Amino acid sequence: MGSRDLVLARVRANLPPAEPLPALPDFHRAAASPWDAFTAALTRMGGAVGTPAPGQSLDAWLRDAFPGARVMCSAVPEAGGTRRLDPALAPATLDDVDVGVVRAAFGIAETGSVALSERELGVNALGFLSQHLVVLLDPACILPDLHHAYRERAFFDAGYAALMTGPSATADIEGVLVRGAQGIRTLTVVAMPHQNNQRGIR
């Protein structure tokens, strides 16, 4: 037996007995209005809430909200945009997208974050190469905090997942804040319930 195997064998022979992990509390915090708490946190992090007018289609609202946009790439059935997202696209082909439209798996009231996986993005780069990202969120799918979020089944079912909190931002030593330097310039969340009983949080 070599020295490596000898050391490992002695370590294995002297391991302490296994014990179950302690139960973790859920740190539950009640919010009178999860949507209000979510939007307040989102705004603090530089995000915004978009509200289409009564009877206004999402496509019409997008044209009003982003009048200079030439390429609107939609990964949701609620908006057609100018380009439908094809999951077979090479990520680099999305470098000309002005506005990307996706739906979040859920939101987090504590931080104003939205959860996105490969299921919601279609092509992961859509969430980062777009100049502006519009995220549809069902108000019924807002979790109170990160403790609940990390127990959400969507994390375990996804091969890729990200919690996005506001637009990309960076600041130098003098405190000059620049948005969009490394990703999306704006993040706008639109409250829109799931259609046809689509999957919500579990």
PDB file of C-alpha atoms in Angstrom:
ATOM      1  CA  MET A   1       0.000   0.000   0.000  1.00  0.00           C
ATOM      2  CA  GLY A   2       1.375   3.401  -1.007  1.00  0.00           C
ATOM      3  CA  SER A   3       1.521   6.341   1.375  1.00  0.00           C
ATOM      4  CA  ARG A   4      -1.523   7.982  -0.242  1.00  0.00           C
ATOM      5  CA  ASP A   5      -3.680   4.887   0.163  1.00  0.00           C
ATOM      6  CA  LEU A   6      -2.397   4.417   3.715  1.00  0.00           C
ATOM      7  CA  VAL A   7      -3.372   7.945   4.720  1.00  0.00           C
ATOM      8  CA  LEU A   8      -6.815   7.647   3.120  1.00  0.00           C
ATOM      9  CA  ALA A   9      -7.422   4.272   4.744  1.00  0.00           C
ATOM     10  CA  ARG A  10      -6.583   5.691   8.176  1.00  0.00           C
ATOM     11  CA  VAL A  11      -8.840   8.689   7.601  1.00  0.00           C
ATOM     12  CA  ARG A  12     -11.738   6.408   6.607  1.00  0.00           C
ATOM     13  CA  ALA A  13     -11.110   4.156   9.624  1.00  0.00           C
ATOM     14  CA  ASN A  14     -11.260   7.093  12.026  1.00  0.00           C
ATOM     15  CA  LEU A  15     -14.256   9.006  10.666  1.00  0.00           C
ATOM     16  CA  PRO A  16     -16.730  10.080  13.359  1.00  0.00           C
ATOM     17  CA  PRO A  17     -20.127   8.364  13.245  1.00  0.00           C
ATOM     18  CA  ALA A  18     -22.593   9.939  10.844  1.00  0.00           C
ATOM     19  CA  GLU A  19     -25.287  12.098  12.370  1.00  0.00           C
ATOM     20  CA  PRO A  20     -28.358  13.627  10.740  1.00  0.00           C
ATOM     21  CA  LEU A  21     -28.081  17.282   9.815  1.00  0.00           C
ATOM     22  CA  PRO A  22     -29.946  19.653  12.114  1.00  0.00           C
ATOM     23  CA  ALA A  23     -33.343  20.850  10.985  1.00  0.00           C
ATOM     24  CA  LEU A  24     -33.263  24.362   9.578  1.00  0.00           C
ATOM     25  CA  PRO A  25     -36.007  26.825  10.476  1.00  0.00           C
ATOM     26  CA  ASP A  26     -37.809  28.410   7.547  1.00  0.00           C
ATOM     27  CA  PHE A  27     -37.273  31.952   8.931  1.00  0.00           C
ATOM     28  CA  HIS A  28     -40.790  32.761   7.820  1.00  0.00           C
ATOM     29  CA  ARG A  29     -41.622  36.437   7.564  1.00  0.00           C
ATOM     30  CA  ALA A  30     -45.148  37.453   6.734  1.00  0.00           C
ATOM     31  CA  ALA A  31     -45.736  40.305   4.307  1.00  0.00           C
ATOM     32  CA  ALA A  32     -49.052  42.104   4.073  1.00  0.00           C
ATOM     33  CA  SER A  33     -48.544  42.343   0.318  1.00  0.00           C
ATOM     34  CA  PRO A  34     -45.840  40.173  -1.289  1.00  0.00           C
ATOM     35  CA  TRP A  35     -46.154  42.167  -4.524  1.00  0.00           C
ATOM     36  CA  ASP A  36     -45.623  45.506  -2.749  1.00  0.00           C
ATOM     37  CA  ALA A  37     -42.614  44.120  -0.873  1.00  0.00           C
ATOM     38  CA  PHE A  38     -41.202  42.711  -4.109  1.00  0.00           C
ATOM     39  CA  THR A  39     -41.603  45.950  -6.068  1.00  0.00           C
ATOM     40  CA  ALA A  40     -40.062  48.017  -3.257  1.00  0.00           C
ATOM     41  CA  ALA A  41     -36.982  45.765  -3.216  1.00  0.00           C
ATOM     42  CA  LEU A  42     -36.816  45.685  -7.020  1.00  0.00           C
ATOM     43  CA  THR A  43     -36.858  49.477  -7.183  1.00  0.00           C
ATOM     44  CA  ARG A  44     -34.090  49.753  -4.570  1.00  0.00           C
ATOM     45  CA  MET A  45     -31.918  47.552  -6.786  1.00  0.00           C
ATOM     46  CA  GLY A  46     -32.455  49.669  -9.899  1.00  0.00           C
ATOM     47  CA  GLY A  47     -35.243  47.648 -11.476  1.00  0.00           C
ATOM     48  CA  ALA A  48     -38.640  48.948 -12.525  1.00  0.00           C
ATOM     49  CA  VAL A  49     -42.237  47.810 -12.743  1.00  0.00           C
ATOM     50  CA  GLY A  50     -44.076  48.045 -16.058  1.00  0.00           C
ATOM     51  CA  THR A  51     -47.853  48.341 -16.176  1.00  0.00           C
ATOM     52  CA  PRO A  52     -49.677  48.034 -19.506  1.00  0.00           C
ATOM     53  CA  ALA A  53     -52.838  50.115 -19.765  1.00  0.00           C
ATOM     54  CA  PRO A  54     -56.173  48.293 -19.358  1.00  0.00           C
ATOM     55  CA  GLY A  55     -56.874  46.393 -22.557  1.00  0.00           C
ATOM     56  CA  GLN A  56     -53.424  47.145 -23.996  1.00  0.00           C
ATOM     57  CA  SER A  57     -51.587  44.166 -25.455  1.00  0.00           C
ATOM     58  CA  LEU A  58     -48.117  43.349 -24.239  1.00  0.00           C
ATOM     59  CA  ASP A  59     -46.710  43.968 -27.732  1.00  0.00           C
ATOM     60  CA  ALA A  60     -48.299  47.425 -27.839  1.00  0.00           C
ATOM     61  CA  TRP A  61     -46.917  48.241 -24.391  1.00  0.00           C
ATOM     62  CA  LEU A  62     -43.452  47.074 -25.415  1.00  0.00           C
ATOM     63  CA  ARG A  63     -43.510  49.376 -28.444  1.00  0.00           C
ATOM     64  CA  ASP A  64     -44.518  52.313 -26.226  1.00  0.00           C
ATOM     65  CA  ALA A  65     -41.998  51.508 -23.483  1.00  0.00           C
ATOM     66  CA  PHE A  66     -39.062  50.945 -25.861  1.00  0.00           C
ATOM     67  CA  PRO A  67     -39.758  53.141 -28.908  1.00  0.00           C
ATOM     68  CA  GLY A  68     -36.201  52.924 -30.215  1.00  0.00           C
ATOM     69  CA  ALA A  69     -35.972  49.138 -30.107  1.00  0.00           C
ATOM     70  CA  ARG A  70     -35.519  47.385 -33.443  1.00  0.00           C
ATOM     71  CA  VAL A  71     -35.181  43.786 -32.265  1.00  0.00           C
ATOM     72  CA  MET A  72     -37.575  42.470 -29.607  1.00  0.00           C
ATOM     73  CA  CYS A  73     -36.943  38.791 -28.956  1.00  0.00           C
ATOM     74  CA  SER A  74     -39.748  37.040 -27.110  1.00  0.00           C
ATOM     75  CA  ALA A  75     -39.522  33.726 -25.274  1.00  0.00           C
ATOM     76  CA  VAL A  76     -43.145  33.941 -24.072  1.00  0.00           C
ATOM     77  CA  PRO A  77     -46.472  33.317 -25.824  1.00  0.00           C
ATOM     78  CA  GLU A  78     -47.897  36.583 -24.485  1.00  0.00           C
ATOM     79  CA  ALA A  79     -45.700  38.657 -26.821  1.00  0.00           C
ATOM     80  CA  GLY A  80     -44.717  38.131 -30.431  1.00  0.00           C
ATOM     81  CA  GLY A  81     -42.004  40.779 -30.555  1.00  0.00           C
ATOM     82  CA  THR A  82     -40.133  41.129 -33.822  1.00  0.00           C
ATOM     83  CA  ARG A  83     -38.300  37.818 -33.427  1.00  0.00           C
ATOM     84  CA  ARG A  84     -39.439  34.569 -31.859  1.00  0.00           C
ATOM     85  CA  LEU A  85     -36.788  32.854 -29.803  1.00  0.00           C
ATOM     86  CA  ASP A  86     -35.498  29.615 -31.301  1.00  0.00           C
ATOM     87  CA  PRO A  87     -33.832  27.413 -28.631  1.00  0.00           C
ATOM     88  CA  ALA A  88     -31.551  26.070 -31.351  1.00  0.00           C
ATOM     89  CA  LEU A  89     -29.976  29.504 -31.905  1.00  0.00           C
ATOM     90  CA  ALA A  90     -26.309  29.972 -31.152  1.00  0.00           C
ATOM     91  CA  PRO A  91     -26.037  32.330 -28.162  1.00  0.00           C
ATOM     92  CA  ALA A  92     -23.910  34.836 -30.096  1.00  0.00           C
ATOM     93  CA  THR A  93     -26.777  35.454 -32.550  1.00  0.00           C
ATOM     94  CA  LEU A  94     -28.620  37.308 -29.787  1.00  0.00           C
ATOM     95  CA  ASP A  95     -26.055  40.103 -29.634  1.00  0.00           C
ATOM     96  CA  ASP A  96     -28.370  42.447 -31.550  1.00  0.00           C
ATOM     97  CA  VAL A  97     -31.381  42.071 -29.254  1.00  0.00           C
ATOM     98  CA  ASP A  98     -32.642  45.372 -27.911  1.00  0.00           C
ATOM     99  CA  VAL A  99     -35.429  43.945 -25.753  1.00  0.00           C
ATOM    100  CA  GLY A 100     -35.686  40.384 -24.471  1.00  0.00           C
ATOM    101  CA  VAL A 101     -38.983  39.156 -23.026  1.00  0.00           C
ATOM    102  CA  VAL A 102     -39.076  36.183 -20.655  1.00  0.00           C
ATOM    103  CA  ARG A 103     -41.193  34.839 -17.794  1.00  0.00           C
ATOM    104  CA  ALA A 104     -39.752  34.242 -14.328  1.00  0.00           C
ATOM    105  CA  ALA A 105     -40.267  30.942 -12.550  1.00  0.00           C
ATOM    106  CA  PHE A 106     -40.874  32.947  -9.365  1.00  0.00           C
ATOM    107  CA  GLY A 107     -39.931  36.166  -7.605  1.00  0.00           C
ATOM    108  CA  ILE A 108     -38.469  36.872  -4.155  1.00  0.00           C
ATOM    109  CA  ALA A 109     -40.067  39.614  -2.069  1.00  0.00           C
ATOM    110  CA  GLU A 110     -37.049  40.093   0.216  1.00  0.00           C
ATOM    111  CA  THR A 111     -34.616  40.991  -2.571  1.00  0.00           C
ATOM    112  CA  GLY A 112     -36.753  41.904  -5.592  1.00  0.00           C
ATOM    113  CA  SER A 113     -35.109  39.060  -7.520  1.00  0.00           C
ATOM    114  CA  VAL A 114     -36.566  36.983 -10.329  1.00  0.00           C
ATOM    115  CA  ALA A 115     -35.617  33.349 -10.903  1.00  0.00           C
ATOM    116  CA  LEU A 116     -34.701  32.334 -14.437  1.00  0.00           C
ATOM    117  CA  SER A 117     -33.546  28.956 -15.730  1.00  0.00           C
ATOM    118  CA  GLU A 118     -32.924  27.469 -19.155  1.00  0.00           C
ATOM    119  CA  ARG A 119     -36.632  26.662 -19.242  1.00  0.00           C
ATOM    120  CA  GLU A 120     -37.624  30.347 -19.014  1.00  0.00           C
ATOM    121  CA  LEU A 121     -34.758  31.795 -21.069  1.00  0.00           C
ATOM    122  CA  GLY A 122     -34.789  29.256 -23.905  1.00  0.00           C
ATOM    123  CA  VAL A 123     -31.267  30.404 -24.739  1.00  0.00           C
ATOM    124  CA  ASN A 124     -29.449  31.482 -21.573  1.00  0.00           C
ATOM    125  CA  ALA A 125     -27.706  34.363 -23.326  1.00  0.00           C
ATOM    126  CA  LEU A 126     -31.049  36.127 -23.847  1.00  0.00           C
ATOM    127  CA  GLY A 127     -30.955  37.213 -20.215  1.00  0.00           C
ATOM    128  CA  PHE A 128     -27.544  38.835 -20.571  1.00  0.00           C
ATOM    129  CA  LEU A 129     -26.994  39.961 -24.176  1.00  0.00           C
ATOM    130  CA  SER A 130     -30.281  41.869 -24.406  1.00  0.00           C
ATOM    131  CA  GLN A 131     -29.973  45.607 -23.860  1.00  0.00           C
ATOM    132  CA  HIS A 132     -33.228  45.616 -21.895  1.00  0.00           C
ATOM    133  CA  LEU A 133     -34.950  42.660 -20.235  1.00  0.00           C
ATOM    134  CA  VAL A 134     -38.687  42.514 -19.597  1.00  0.00           C
ATOM    135  CA  VAL A 135     -39.724  39.794 -17.164  1.00  0.00           C
ATOM    136  CA  LEU A 136     -43.304  38.621 -16.752  1.00  0.00           C
ATOM    137  CA  LEU A 137     -44.076  37.554 -13.196  1.00  0.00           C
ATOM    138  CA  ASP A 138     -47.209  35.970 -11.787  1.00  0.00           C
ATOM    139  CA  PRO A 139     -47.894  37.849  -8.511  1.00  0.00           C
ATOM    140  CA  ALA A 140     -49.037  34.522  -7.030  1.00  0.00           C
ATOM    141  CA  CYS A 141     -45.507  33.173  -7.562  1.00  0.00           C
ATOM    142  CA  ILE A 142     -43.653  35.433  -5.130  1.00  0.00           C
ATOM    143  CA  LEU A 143     -41.774  33.770  -2.290  1.00  0.00           C
ATOM    144  CA  PRO A 144     -41.078  35.720   0.910  1.00  0.00           C
ATOM    145  CA  ASP A 145     -37.294  35.343   1.108  1.00  0.00           C
ATOM    146  CA  LEU A 146     -34.164  33.518  -0.019  1.00  0.00           C
ATOM    147  CA  HIS A 147     -34.637  30.750   2.538  1.00  0.00           C
ATOM    148  CA  HIS A 148     -37.848  29.740   0.778  1.00  0.00           C
ATOM    149  CA  ALA A 149     -36.351  30.307  -2.666  1.00  0.00           C
ATOM    150  CA  TYR A 150     -33.531  27.830  -2.129  1.00  0.00           C
ATOM    151  CA  ARG A 151     -36.089  25.169  -1.227  1.00  0.00           C
ATOM    152  CA  GLU A 152     -38.041  25.782  -4.448  1.00  0.00           C
ATOM    153  CA  ARG A 153     -38.238  22.777  -6.748  1.00  0.00           C
ATOM    154  CA  ALA A 154     -37.296  24.879  -9.791  1.00  0.00           C
ATOM    155  CA  PHE A 155     -33.674  24.922  -8.619  1.00  0.00           C
ATOM    156  CA  PHE A 156     -33.501  21.145  -8.483  1.00  0.00           C
ATOM    157  CA  ASP A 157     -35.231  20.642 -11.829  1.00  0.00           C
ATOM    158  CA  ALA A 158     -33.011  23.116 -13.701  1.00  0.00           C
ATOM    159  CA  GLY A 159     -29.633  22.478 -15.264  1.00  0.00           C
ATOM    160  CA  TYR A 160     -28.967  26.234 -15.111  1.00  0.00           C
ATOM    161  CA  ALA A 161     -30.570  28.782 -12.813  1.00  0.00           C
ATOM    162  CA  ALA A 162     -29.956  32.404 -11.904  1.00  0.00           C
ATOM    163  CA  LEU A 163     -31.494  34.885  -9.501  1.00  0.00           C
ATOM    164  CA  MET A 164     -31.471  38.240 -11.270  1.00  0.00           C
ATOM    165  CA  THR A 165     -31.790  41.349  -9.135  1.00  0.00           C
ATOM    166  CA  GLY A 166     -32.086  44.527 -11.146  1.00  0.00           C
ATOM    167  CA  PRO A 167     -29.943  45.489 -14.139  1.00  0.00           C
ATOM    168  CA  SER A 168     -26.227  44.908 -14.468  1.00  0.00           C
ATOM    169  CA  ALA A 169     -24.301  47.538 -12.520  1.00  0.00           C
ATOM    170  CA  THR A 170     -20.756  48.333 -11.489  1.00  0.00           C
ATOM    171  CA  ALA A 171     -19.210  51.185  -9.513  1.00  0.00           C
ATOM    172  CA  ASP A 172     -15.631  52.431  -9.329  1.00  0.00           C
ATOM    173  CA  ILE A 173     -13.710  53.489  -6.236  1.00  0.00           C
ATOM    174  CA  GLU A 174     -15.126  57.017  -6.503  1.00  0.00           C
ATOM    175  CA  GLY A 175     -18.670  55.651  -6.351  1.00  0.00           C
ATOM    176  CA  VAL A 176     -19.610  56.340  -9.978  1.00  0.00           C
ATOM    177  CA  LEU A 177     -22.351  53.833 -10.833  1.00  0.00           C
ATOM    178  CA  VAL A 178     -22.604  52.522 -14.386  1.00  0.00           C
ATOM    179  CA  ARG A 179     -25.539  50.345 -15.442  1.00  0.00           C
ATOM    180  CA  GLY A 180     -25.317  47.852 -18.265  1.00  0.00           C
ATOM    181  CA  ALA A 181     -21.547  47.610 -18.358  1.00  0.00           C
ATOM    182  CA  GLN A 182     -21.578  43.828 -18.116  1.00  0.00           C
ATOM    183  CA  GLY A 183     -25.133  42.869 -19.009  1.00  0.00           C
ATOM    184  CA  ILE A 184     -28.650  44.245 -19.335  1.00  0.00           C
ATOM    185  CA  ARG A 185     -29.074  48.003 -19.002  1.00  0.00           C
ATOM    186  CA  THR A 186     -32.600  47.837 -17.573  1.00  0.00           C
ATOM    187  CA  LEU A 187     -34.789  45.189 -15.983  1.00  0.00           C
ATOM    188  CA  THR A 188     -38.537  45.723 -16.010  1.00  0.00           C
ATOM    189  CA  VAL A 189     -40.992  43.379 -14.307  1.00  0.00           C
ATOM    190  CA  VAL A 190     -44.591  43.163 -15.523  1.00  0.00           C
ATOM    191  CA  ALA A 191     -47.219  41.565 -13.287  1.00  0.00           C
ATOM    192  CA  MET A 192     -48.963  38.991 -15.450  1.00  0.00           C
ATOM    193  CA  PRO A 193     -50.616  35.792 -14.189  1.00  0.00           C
ATOM    194  CA  HIS A 194     -49.841  32.503 -15.880  1.00  0.00           C
ATOM    195  CA  GLN A 195     -52.105  31.571 -18.769  1.00  0.00           C
ATOM    196  CA  ASN A 196     -53.908  28.231 -19.044  1.00  0.00           C
ATOM    197  CA  ASN A 197     -52.896  27.044 -15.552  1.00  0.00           C
ATOM    198  CA  GLN A 198     -49.205  26.961 -16.378  1.00  0.00           C
ATOM    199  CA  ARG A 199     -46.791  25.824 -13.696  1.00  0.00           C
ATOM    200  CA  GLY A 200     -46.326  28.123 -10.739  1.00  0.00           C
ATOM    201  CA  ILE A 201     -44.207  27.661  -7.646  1.00  0.00           C
ATOM    202  CA  ARG A 202     -44.396  24.326  -5.874  1.00  0.00           C
TER     203      ARG A 202
END
